Amino acid sequence: MSKQRKTLIKSKTNMMFFITKFVNVTNGESALLQCTFVTTVQNTSGIIIQWSFVAKTSIMPQQVYYSQAGEDIISKPYEGRLKAPTYPTTSNASITISNMQVSDAGAYTCEVHNFPDVNGKTEGPSMPFCAVHGNVESGHLVTLTCHSERGSPTPTYTWIRVDQDKTKTPVMGNTGSLYFRNISQFEFGEYRCSASNAVGSATCTVELNHGMELRDGAIAGAVIGALLGAVLIILIVWYMTHSMKKQKNKAAKATEMQ
């Protein structure tokens, strides 16, 4: 029986193009890893195309393919299996890897740089803020959000899950948000968000575990209790002040009558 694997493909360029998607590949067959780019500069003679790979059990990227000015370098594990992109003027940096194996499963990143095409100010993403929204109970909707206040080009966001054995698994997110529409205990754990652009990247981590809603509820209850207590004190002070004024008015009227 053939084995199915999910391969996460990420592509980014300094021309502000980014796409993330999963590709299912059958063991022994070929995989087309798509990457297209847009440039406003006609001169592409010095364009650089680089593909890198991060295995599911690793955090260190490995070079798969590198091309500069039409000269190709293919890493040893992919020699004889990788079909290089057509000439870059086609705006297509896609590659094809044949005879895919279980060891090929992971995240592939495509980077395209055409350094004459640099417009405006560039800045790496600021430290993103991760947050949990919703009731962290089995069967409920829970959302993880990730956002950087600064970054040019606009940062893109990717999520990975860090298991107890430190295995890192890419998770599909959408513009910084990760949705669990029917969360189960198997999805509890540590999640890491990476905000990145052509300049750099920054990460934040959030822990998703059972009982978070109880802590949030306790905090909310304490805040509500404090507010109610403050209102009660104000009412007591107002009542005492009002009573004292009434007593003074009565005493003043009694003195005038005498």
XYZ file of C-alpha atoms in Angstrom:
258
model
C 0.000 0.000 0.000
C 1.409 3.362 -0.945
C 2.102 5.929 1.731
C 0.737 9.469 1.624
C 2.653 12.434 2.962
C 1.859 16.076 3.364
C 4.495 18.489 2.138
C 4.189 22.123 3.173
C 5.462 24.557 0.560
C 6.280 28.171 1.385
C 7.523 30.695 -1.118
C 8.640 34.250 -0.608
C 10.390 36.917 -2.625
C 11.658 40.422 -2.144
C 8.968 41.334 -4.691
C 6.325 40.769 -1.993
C 4.809 37.499 -3.168
C 4.013 34.686 -0.753
C 2.043 31.458 -0.926
C 1.639 28.617 1.544
C -0.036 25.305 0.747
C 0.031 21.579 1.408
C 0.826 18.998 -1.257
C -0.068 15.325 -0.857
C 2.536 13.063 -2.438
C 2.497 9.284 -2.881
C 5.693 7.438 -1.984
C 7.864 7.001 -5.087
C 6.037 9.544 -7.230
C 7.008 13.074 -8.317
C 6.074 16.314 -6.566
C 5.690 19.676 -8.280
C 6.638 22.435 -5.833
C 5.204 25.628 -7.286
C 6.731 29.073 -6.851
C 6.042 32.121 -9.015
C 7.242 35.681 -8.593
C 6.673 39.220 -9.849
C 9.359 41.823 -10.450
C 9.127 45.407 -11.681
C 12.689 45.361 -13.066
C 13.205 43.963 -16.563
C 16.821 42.968 -15.887
C 16.730 39.461 -14.339
C 20.257 38.395 -15.308
C 21.384 38.362 -11.663
C 18.248 36.838 -10.164
C 18.737 34.400 -7.272
C 16.456 31.412 -6.657
C 16.866 29.273 -3.564
C 14.869 26.310 -2.291
C 15.415 25.053 1.267
C 13.906 22.220 3.280
C 13.115 21.651 6.972
C 12.291 18.074 7.968
C 9.503 17.366 10.464
C 12.037 16.210 13.034
C 14.398 19.172 12.618
C 14.469 22.947 12.898
C 17.574 23.424 10.770
C 16.961 24.271 7.085
C 18.848 22.339 4.404
C 19.617 23.702 0.960
C 17.826 21.874 -1.848
C 18.524 24.058 -4.866
C 20.362 27.312 -5.533
C 20.596 29.298 -8.769
C 22.294 32.592 -9.560
C 22.674 34.105 -13.008
C 21.549 30.839 -14.584
C 24.081 28.608 -12.775
C 22.421 25.772 -10.826
C 23.547 23.978 -7.678
C 21.557 20.894 -6.626
C 22.243 19.319 -3.227
C 23.407 15.695 -3.201
C 20.193 14.115 -1.829
C 18.335 15.583 -4.828
C 20.871 14.923 -7.596
C 19.173 13.083 -10.444
C 15.756 13.691 -8.868
C 15.295 17.470 -9.130
C 14.167 19.265 -12.256
C 15.334 22.892 -12.102
C 13.132 25.894 -12.954
C 12.933 27.167 -16.496
C 14.801 30.370 -17.258
C 13.776 32.963 -14.590
C 12.348 35.458 -17.102
C 9.257 33.217 -17.131
C 8.583 34.356 -13.522
C 8.402 30.698 -12.547
C 10.759 29.308 -9.909
C 8.934 25.965 -9.507
C 10.864 22.721 -9.167
C 9.900 19.054 -9.526
C 11.316 16.319 -7.278
C 10.919 12.735 -8.481
C 10.898 9.489 -6.484
C 9.681 11.183 -3.303
C 10.508 9.321 -0.079
C 9.255 9.505 3.507
C 12.441 11.387 4.392
C 11.419 14.137 1.934
C 8.329 15.102 3.980
C 8.518 18.535 5.586
C 8.444 22.244 4.779
C 9.981 23.554 1.543
C 10.689 27.271 1.190
C 11.265 29.105 -2.089
C 13.086 32.457 -2.013
C 13.534 34.704 -5.044
C 15.689 37.831 -4.962
C 16.200 40.301 -7.783
C 18.245 42.935 -5.987
C 17.760 45.754 -8.523
C 14.054 45.460 -7.616
C 14.163 47.146 -4.213
C 11.486 49.750 -3.588
C 10.762 51.675 -0.404
C 11.952 51.055 3.141
C 12.413 47.501 4.389
C 12.151 46.400 8.021
C 12.076 43.040 9.708
C 8.925 42.049 11.628
C 8.584 43.298 15.183
C 8.143 40.712 17.927
C 4.690 39.204 17.292
C 2.031 38.861 19.989
C 0.359 35.455 20.383
C -3.031 35.051 22.065
C -5.711 32.409 22.714
C -9.397 33.190 22.136
C -12.334 30.978 23.063
C -13.291 28.277 25.518
C -10.527 25.668 25.633
C -12.858 22.714 26.161
C -13.286 19.689 23.914
C -15.776 20.373 21.134
C -15.492 24.180 21.277
C -14.143 26.741 18.801
C -10.710 28.062 19.759
C -8.642 30.586 17.813
C -4.924 31.353 18.117
C -3.849 34.741 16.784
C -0.421 36.104 15.909
C 0.348 39.685 14.879
C 3.398 41.927 14.404
C 2.870 45.670 14.714
C 5.682 46.515 12.299
C 7.375 45.011 9.266
C 8.000 45.986 5.634
C 7.230 44.150 3.410
C 4.123 43.118 5.358
C 4.980 40.027 7.440
C 3.468 36.646 6.662
C 2.711 34.146 9.412
C 3.324 30.417 9.775
C 2.525 28.124 12.692
C 4.234 24.983 13.976
C 3.233 22.675 16.802
C 5.940 21.576 19.245
C 5.161 18.127 20.671
C 6.394 16.793 24.002
C 9.258 15.015 22.272
C 10.198 18.391 20.691
C 9.023 17.265 17.242
C 7.993 20.297 15.198
C 5.026 19.882 12.860
C 3.921 22.610 10.417
C 0.286 23.681 10.903
C -1.832 25.504 8.356
C -2.762 29.022 9.484
C -4.554 31.879 7.781
C -3.187 35.450 7.963
C -1.886 34.903 11.467
C -4.978 33.075 12.778
C -5.176 29.369 13.562
C -8.669 27.902 14.012
C -9.703 24.788 15.953
C -13.399 24.421 15.111
C -13.917 21.317 17.242
C -10.919 21.176 19.534
C -9.891 17.900 21.153
C -7.299 16.962 23.763
C -5.024 15.703 20.977
C -4.584 19.302 19.816
C -3.447 20.643 23.196
C 0.212 21.636 23.441
C 2.704 24.323 22.491
C 2.225 26.341 19.300
C 4.844 28.653 17.816
C 4.105 31.444 15.339
C 6.751 32.896 13.045
C 6.273 36.322 11.462
C 8.612 36.731 8.493
C 9.353 38.851 5.466
C 12.276 39.230 3.070
C 14.276 41.058 5.767
C 13.942 38.737 8.746
C 11.656 36.901 11.135
C 10.478 36.865 14.753
C 8.539 34.303 16.786
C 6.141 34.021 19.698
C 4.858 30.954 21.563
C 1.514 30.133 23.140
C 0.492 27.163 25.274
C -2.874 25.608 24.489
C -4.086 23.318 27.256
C -7.230 22.204 29.068
C -8.388 24.521 31.846
C -7.193 27.821 30.364
C -10.799 28.990 30.307
C -11.006 28.358 34.085
C -8.081 30.673 34.734
C -9.562 33.275 32.412
C -12.924 32.876 34.175
C -11.325 33.303 37.578
C -9.627 36.518 36.445
C -12.881 37.794 34.968
C -14.730 36.888 38.175
C -12.172 38.746 40.283
C -12.496 41.854 38.116
C -16.293 41.757 38.262
C -16.185 41.224 42.036
C -13.870 44.207 42.475
C -16.164 46.413 40.386
C -19.231 45.356 42.361
C -17.383 46.008 45.606
C -16.428 49.507 44.449
C -20.041 50.241 43.472
C -21.230 49.018 46.884
C -18.749 51.266 48.706
C -19.861 54.272 46.642
C -23.523 53.580 47.493
C -22.703 53.273 51.210
C -20.741 56.554 51.191
C -23.561 58.290 49.308
C -26.178 56.955 51.748
C -24.181 58.084 54.818
C -23.526 61.532 53.327
C -27.192 61.938 52.383
C -28.315 60.854 55.882
C -25.931 63.296 57.586
C -27.225 66.166 55.430
C -30.823 65.304 56.364
C -29.938 65.258 60.075
C -28.185 68.646 59.784
C -31.198 70.143 57.998
C -33.533 68.821 60.741
C -31.288 70.261 63.473
C -31.162 73.650 61.711
C -34.963 73.786 61.396
C -35.405 72.866 65.103
C -33.060 75.724 66.120
C -35.003 78.279 64.041
C -38.328 77.210 65.619
C -36.931 77.761 69.097
